[in-house]
Amino acid sequence: MTDCIFCKIAAGEIPAQKVYEDEQVVAFKDLSPKAPVHVLIVPKKHVQSVAHFQAEDKELAAHIFVDVVPKLAADLGVAEGGFRIVLNTGDDGGQTVHHLHVHLLGGRKMTWPPG
Ligand code: 5GP
Ligand code: ZN
């Protein structure tokens, strides 16, 4: 999508510190990390948020959560100690970039409830 920053990162038009890439997704370090490990997993296809997933996206959603999240958590060294997955969705959910992204945060003890 034009003027979408994560579409541009996915297309390589804007630089990012990529930690993983395959045909369907790219993962890169968050510009403003909130934990020692903070990466964003982003589908290359522009999907606005999880609220905008369509039936055709089932394979993509499964790929993200079944294949990519566990692999990245292991590669980044947080699988054993634990980590947090966050999907801010819409304005009340705190979503600021309107291209679906999964935050993977770890490397410190997380608190609850979220702000
Ligand atoms: P949201 O608030 O939408 O859930 O999260 C957006 C995240 O994207 C924020 O944590 C923010 O730091 C990150 N972010 C925004 N712009 C960029 C960018 O250009 N590059 C990278 N690497 N991260 C970004
Ligand atoms: Zn986009």
Tab-separated table of C-alpha atoms and ligand atoms in Angstrom:
chain	number	residue	atom	x	y	z
A	1	MET	CA	0.000	0.000	0.000
A	2	THR	CA	1.351	3.447	-0.894
A	3	ASP	CA	2.549	5.500	2.047
A	4	CYS	CA	2.555	2.523	4.397
A	5	ILE	CA	5.839	2.424	6.275
A	6	PHE	CA	5.750	-1.329	6.918
A	7	CYS	CA	4.925	-2.067	3.254
A	8	LYS	CA	8.013	-0.029	2.404
A	9	ILE	CA	10.175	-1.893	4.925
A	10	ALA	CA	8.813	-5.218	3.613
A	11	ALA	CA	9.708	-4.141	0.067
A	12	GLY	CA	13.186	-3.051	1.142
A	13	GLU	CA	12.477	0.574	0.227
A	14	ILE	CA	13.119	1.760	3.799
A	15	PRO	CA	15.953	0.213	5.807
A	16	ALA	CA	15.323	-1.847	8.926
A	17	GLN	CA	17.378	-4.207	11.043
A	18	LYS	CA	15.910	-7.414	9.692
A	19	VAL	CA	16.244	-10.537	11.790
A	20	TYR	CA	14.147	-12.873	9.610
A	21	GLU	CA	12.553	-12.929	6.185
A	22	ASP	CA	10.678	-15.442	4.062
A	23	GLU	CA	8.161	-15.248	1.215
A	24	GLN	CA	5.287	-14.194	3.456
A	25	VAL	CA	6.739	-12.191	6.334
A	26	VAL	CA	9.602	-10.027	7.453
A	27	ALA	CA	10.745	-9.472	11.046
A	28	PHE	CA	12.875	-6.555	12.152
A	29	LYS	CA	13.984	-4.756	15.307
A	30	ASP	CA	11.615	-2.137	16.655
A	31	LEU	CA	12.974	1.393	16.211
A	32	SER	CA	12.099	2.223	19.812
A	33	PRO	CA	12.603	-1.037	21.732
A	34	LYS	CA	10.583	-1.562	24.916
A	35	ALA	CA	12.564	-4.611	26.038
A	36	PRO	CA	16.032	-6.094	25.410
A	37	VAL	CA	14.415	-8.182	22.663
A	38	HIS	CA	11.763	-6.312	20.686
A	39	VAL	CA	11.071	-7.319	17.123
A	40	LEU	CA	8.080	-6.806	14.864
A	41	ILE	CA	6.792	-9.639	12.682
A	42	VAL	CA	5.064	-8.152	9.666
A	43	PRO	CA	3.235	-9.842	6.788
A	44	LYS	CA	4.501	-8.672	3.399
A	45	LYS	CA	0.876	-8.421	2.297
A	46	HIS	CA	-0.805	-5.262	3.588
A	47	VAL	CA	-3.369	-6.285	6.200
A	48	GLN	CA	-4.499	-3.417	8.413
A	49	SER	CA	-4.917	-5.371	11.652
A	50	VAL	CA	-6.121	-8.711	12.997
A	51	ALA	CA	-9.616	-7.225	12.836
A	52	HIS	CA	-9.139	-7.115	9.056
A	53	PHE	CA	-8.025	-10.724	8.571
A	54	GLN	CA	-10.034	-12.503	5.876
A	55	ALA	CA	-10.671	-16.230	5.408
A	56	GLU	CA	-7.948	-16.237	2.739
A	57	ASP	CA	-5.428	-15.167	5.413
A	58	LYS	CA	-5.731	-18.352	7.494
A	59	GLU	CA	-2.535	-19.822	6.139
A	60	LEU	CA	-0.681	-16.545	6.725
A	61	ALA	CA	-1.944	-16.297	10.315
A	62	ALA	CA	-0.970	-19.898	10.986
A	63	HIS	CA	2.438	-19.332	9.406
A	64	ILE	CA	3.072	-16.372	11.695
A	65	PHE	CA	2.063	-18.129	14.908
A	66	VAL	CA	3.006	-21.738	14.179
A	67	ASP	CA	6.217	-21.264	12.201
A	68	VAL	CA	7.676	-17.800	12.767
A	69	VAL	CA	6.945	-16.845	16.388
A	70	PRO	CA	8.393	-20.038	17.943
A	71	LYS	CA	11.400	-20.005	15.621
A	72	LEU	CA	12.225	-16.365	16.290
A	73	ALA	CA	11.688	-16.733	20.040
A	74	ALA	CA	14.184	-19.600	20.006
A	75	ASP	CA	16.659	-17.801	17.722
A	76	LEU	CA	16.497	-14.658	19.861
A	77	GLY	CA	17.049	-16.665	23.051
A	78	VAL	CA	13.754	-16.003	24.814
A	79	ALA	CA	11.790	-19.202	24.159
A	80	GLU	CA	12.809	-20.843	27.404
A	81	GLY	CA	12.567	-17.852	29.733
A	82	GLY	CA	9.354	-16.612	28.200
A	83	PHE	CA	8.284	-13.681	26.126
A	84	ARG	CA	5.262	-11.616	25.244
A	85	ILE	CA	3.358	-11.362	21.980
A	86	VAL	CA	1.380	-8.136	21.500
A	87	LEU	CA	-1.014	-7.206	18.729
A	88	ASN	CA	-2.141	-3.643	19.303
A	89	THR	CA	-5.331	-3.290	17.296
A	90	GLY	CA	-7.126	-0.081	16.374
A	91	ASP	CA	-7.053	3.230	18.196
A	92	ASP	CA	-8.156	1.963	21.608
A	93	GLY	CA	-5.707	-0.928	21.234
A	94	GLY	CA	-2.847	1.540	20.821
A	95	GLN	CA	-2.085	0.706	17.187
A	96	THR	CA	-0.026	3.499	15.626
A	97	VAL	CA	1.110	1.792	12.417
A	98	HIS	CA	-1.886	0.523	10.492
A	99	HIS	CA	-0.213	-2.494	8.944
A	100	LEU	CA	-0.577	-5.626	11.059
A	101	HIS	CA	2.501	-6.345	13.160
A	102	VAL	CA	3.179	-8.799	15.948
A	103	HIS	CA	5.388	-7.417	18.704
A	104	LEU	CA	7.688	-10.081	20.163
A	105	LEU	CA	9.098	-8.772	23.433
A	106	GLY	CA	11.450	-10.517	25.817
A	107	GLY	CA	14.642	-10.464	27.785
A	108	ARG	CA	13.079	-9.007	30.904
A	109	LYS	CA	10.206	-9.801	33.242
A	110	MET	CA	6.975	-8.389	31.830
A	111	THR	CA	4.348	-6.771	34.005
A	112	TRP	CA	0.572	-7.126	33.951
A	113	PRO	CA	-1.875	-5.520	33.368
A	114	PRO	CA	-0.730	-3.608	30.286
A	115	GLY	CA	-1.199	0.146	30.224
B	1	5GP	P1	2.056	-0.090	17.395
B	1	5GP	O1	2.026	1.064	18.343
B	1	5GP	O2	1.350	0.252	16.098
B	1	5GP	O3	1.589	-1.388	17.976
B	1	5GP	O4	3.565	-0.346	17.087
B	1	5GP	C1	4.279	0.302	16.092
B	1	5GP	C2	5.731	0.036	16.398
B	1	5GP	O5	6.477	0.311	15.232
B	1	5GP	C3	6.285	0.924	17.519
B	1	5GP	O6	6.813	0.096	18.551
B	1	5GP	C4	7.367	1.734	16.823
B	1	5GP	O7	8.505	1.926	17.627
B	1	5GP	C5	7.682	0.907	15.593
B	1	5GP	N1	8.088	1.664	14.423
B	1	5GP	C6	7.442	2.736	13.894
B	1	5GP	N2	8.084	3.173	12.787
B	1	5GP	C7	9.142	2.326	12.613
B	1	5GP	C8	10.190	2.263	11.639
B	1	5GP	O8	10.268	3.049	10.689
B	1	5GP	N3	11.107	1.277	11.786
B	1	5GP	C9	11.050	0.372	12.817
B	1	5GP	N4	12.012	-0.553	12.875
B	1	5GP	N5	10.084	0.399	13.750
B	1	5GP	C10	9.146	1.370	13.656
B	2	ZN	ZN	1.268	-1.819	4.596
